[in-house]
Amino acid sequence: YEPSLPVSEKSNPLTGDIDRASASTIVRMLQACDGQMFEEDAGVGYQRLFSKEVVETMVEVAKKVELILKDPQDSLVVLSGCGTSGRIAFLIASCFNKRLKDISQSLVFSYIIAGGDRALFSSHEAPEDDGRLGMLMLKEACEGKKRVLFFGISCGLSAPFVAGQLDFCLQHPEVYIPVLIGFNPAHQARNEPIAGCTFTFHSVMQRMLELEQSQKAFIVSPAVGPEAISGSSRMKGGSATMILLEVILSAAQAAAFTRAPVTEKVILQSMLAYKSTVDVTYSHTERISTLVEAAGKSLRCSGRVCYLGWGSLAVLGLIDASECNPTFGADYEDVRGFIAGGYAELNNNEGPLTSLGPDFSISHEDFLRLILPLLTDRDTVLLLFTRSEVLGEDVQMARRVRQKSVFVQNLCSSTLQISWPSPLTEGSVQMLSLCQQWELSTKLLLNAVSTGAHVLKGKVYQNHMVDVQVTNTKLFRRAARLLQKLSGHPKLQCEEALLKAIYQSEQLTSDITSSDVGTHTLVAKHRTRVVPLALILLLTNCSLKEAESRLQQQPIVREVVVLCLS
Ligand code: S6P
């Protein structure tokens, strides 16, 4: 079934055996996968990051941002997406607003995430399916604006939430210019009907393609190769989103405030600097492997991994931690992020969210109060900071954590001895890019730690997230496809097994089989381990009860499968 899949959903041949690899091999595999982001077009006809068309479009988009920065009255640049794409939208909008504030300019960047701010730090995958909600949230965010540049981010060119927003932009060209950021060739955009809408992602994209010539819409969608863990777009998808947006917005800022015009050369050089960042980060494979090993050990013996961060690096910690639940079926206690200054530092749209539950307690005070007393030598704590941010706070914090004999590792430029590529341009751009590259570097490290640790815990089968939560239509379809691949059974049978696991019912009533996928995913929200359960059902033809007990006896899915097959 693989040839029919879009690039972002394919499984990567480089990582087929990642679930049996050691920590250092896992890191080397991730390095090879991330390296694919910068590969040239290898004759497959897909656009890549460095393709001429991609760079040209980035120049045009940066010029549109520049116009808004120079004349911000009644204007807005909105970045929007679901899951990781929405979280990166938040991170970038916050970073660039901070920089505007530093030079006393109007703040023009704003973000939207499907599901609202609670989705910044916890998994809310269902709103991704709601095209109308996307449109309404965009309309509300832009109330009264006369000019809006809208960046809709969907790595897989698939989120109905974003399709709804792009459609709305196309219907109001007098105000909105839509820019689509994704990582598949245009013809691979999702063409599945969207509940309550007359368009699909694919059809919206076709309309945008027609408007590209007249610069009324833009599409930046280079392929970056399949993810290391199939479909896990938080990894390369998220990194490439950061790179594209940071390059475009930095170039626009430099043009608006330092009179350094946006050119293809500026864009290309800036992207090359990100390539160097990836190379330099992975030149520390040994140190990263030590972290992966420590985090894996913690998770394997029911310990926890905590990221204690300062500034934007802390935001990356929060983001990485929040993705472990939907990706690996992890508990929110397994990997957690904390930020110095809490919500005041985050400055998110909806303000403090602490009242929503314990998983929204994210300040260092919360860590000291709720987590520190519980820490043991099974746990791993990573401190994330840049030297300029912390002024000794890190040392104090590390001392307090070390008293509990926890494995502590500082991730900052001095500890990892990460040296940075020589500055490409003079002036403020140099400062900006230095800071941004720290962020990409930190993201890669954290993705490696959390992915590697869960792989070592047995949460990945071959290179598939077999314990994925089935909480929206994309994930339901992915789960059914995975069952087909792993069991060799036909689609219908795999969907039936999945439904049995979701509804916890041996018999599928007509009520169940006649419901739509949206209804199934609402029920699946309250279930865990549905894909492993369905897989055992398919492989052994046993009862649900028996499948559950097999899974309880051996939680590592690959081992259960080996047992079932033998
Ligand atoms: C992926 C992550 C998801 C995606 C979300 C949006 O690792 O768990 O939350 O970010 O589904 O995907 P896309 O393709 O629209 O950017």
CSV table of C-alpha atoms in Angstrom, one decimal, residues 15 18-23 25-31 33-34 84 227-236 239 282 288-289 291-297 299-300 305 307 319-325 327-330 334-335 382 442-466:
chain,number,residue,atom,x,y,z
A,15,THR,CA,14.5,3.3,10.3
A,18,ILE,CA,14.7,1.3,14.9
A,19,ASP,CA,12.8,-0.7,17.4
A,20,ARG,CA,15.7,-3.1,17.8
A,21,ALA,CA,18.4,-0.5,17.8
A,22,SER,CA,20.7,0.7,20.6
A,23,ALA,CA,20.6,4.3,21.8
A,25,THR,CA,22.1,3.6,16.5
A,26,ILE,CA,18.8,5.3,17.1
A,27,VAL,CA,20.5,8.7,17.2
A,28,ARG,CA,22.4,7.9,14.0
A,29,MET,CA,19.2,6.8,12.3
A,30,LEU,CA,17.5,10.1,13.3
A,31,GLN,CA,20.5,12.0,12.0
A,33,CYS,CA,16.5,11.0,8.5
A,34,ASP,CA,16.9,14.7,9.4
A,84,THR,CA,2.6,20.3,16.5
A,227,GLU,CA,9.5,10.6,9.0
A,228,ALA,CA,11.7,8.5,11.2
A,229,ILE,CA,8.6,7.2,13.0
A,230,SER,CA,6.0,6.8,10.2
A,231,GLY,CA,3.6,9.8,10.1
A,232,SER,CA,5.2,11.5,13.2
A,233,SER,CA,5.2,14.9,11.7
A,234,ARG,CA,6.3,16.5,15.0
A,235,MET,CA,9.8,15.5,13.9
A,236,LYS,CA,10.9,16.5,10.4
A,239,SER,CA,11.6,21.1,12.2
A,282,TYR,CA,24.3,15.7,15.4
A,288,ILE,CA,22.9,12.7,22.7
A,289,SER,CA,23.0,8.9,23.0
A,291,LEU,CA,20.7,11.3,27.1
A,292,VAL,CA,18.5,8.9,25.1
A,293,GLU,CA,19.9,5.9,27.1
A,294,ALA,CA,19.2,7.7,30.5
A,295,ALA,CA,15.7,8.7,29.4
A,296,GLY,CA,14.9,5.3,28.1
A,297,LYS,CA,16.1,3.7,31.3
A,299,LEU,CA,10.8,5.2,31.2
A,300,ARG,CA,11.5,1.5,31.2
A,305,VAL,CA,11.7,12.5,32.2
A,307,TYR,CA,12.5,19.2,31.0
A,319,ILE,CA,5.9,21.1,23.2
A,320,ASP,CA,8.1,17.9,23.0
A,321,ALA,CA,6.6,16.6,26.2
A,322,SER,CA,3.0,17.2,25.1
A,323,GLU,CA,3.5,15.1,22.0
A,324,CYS,CA,4.4,11.9,23.8
A,325,ASN,CA,0.8,11.1,24.6
A,327,THR,CA,2.5,9.5,19.6
A,328,PHE,CA,3.3,6.8,22.0
A,329,GLY,CA,0.2,6.5,24.2
A,330,ALA,CA,2.4,7.9,27.0
A,334,ASP,CA,6.1,10.2,31.8
A,335,VAL,CA,7.6,13.2,30.1
A,382,LEU,CA,17.2,18.0,31.6
A,442,THR,CA,17.2,22.0,21.1
A,443,LYS,CA,14.2,20.7,19.2
A,444,LEU,CA,16.3,18.0,17.5
A,445,LEU,CA,17.8,17.0,20.8
A,446,LEU,CA,14.5,16.7,22.6
A,447,ASN,CA,12.8,14.9,19.7
A,448,ALA,CA,15.7,12.4,19.8
A,449,VAL,CA,15.4,12.0,23.6
A,450,SER,CA,11.7,11.4,23.7
A,451,THR,CA,11.5,9.3,20.6
A,452,GLY,CA,14.6,7.3,21.5
A,453,ALA,CA,13.4,6.7,25.0
A,454,HIS,CA,10.0,5.5,23.9
A,455,VAL,CA,11.6,3.3,21.3
A,456,LEU,CA,13.8,1.7,24.0
A,457,LYS,CA,10.6,1.3,26.1
A,458,GLY,CA,9.1,-0.8,23.3
A,459,LYS,CA,6.5,1.7,22.2
A,460,VAL,CA,7.4,1.5,18.5
A,461,TYR,CA,6.9,-1.5,16.2
A,462,GLN,CA,9.5,-1.5,13.4
A,463,ASN,CA,9.2,2.2,12.7
A,464,HIS,CA,5.5,2.6,13.4
A,465,MET,CA,3.8,4.3,16.3
A,466,VAL,CA,1.8,1.2,17.2
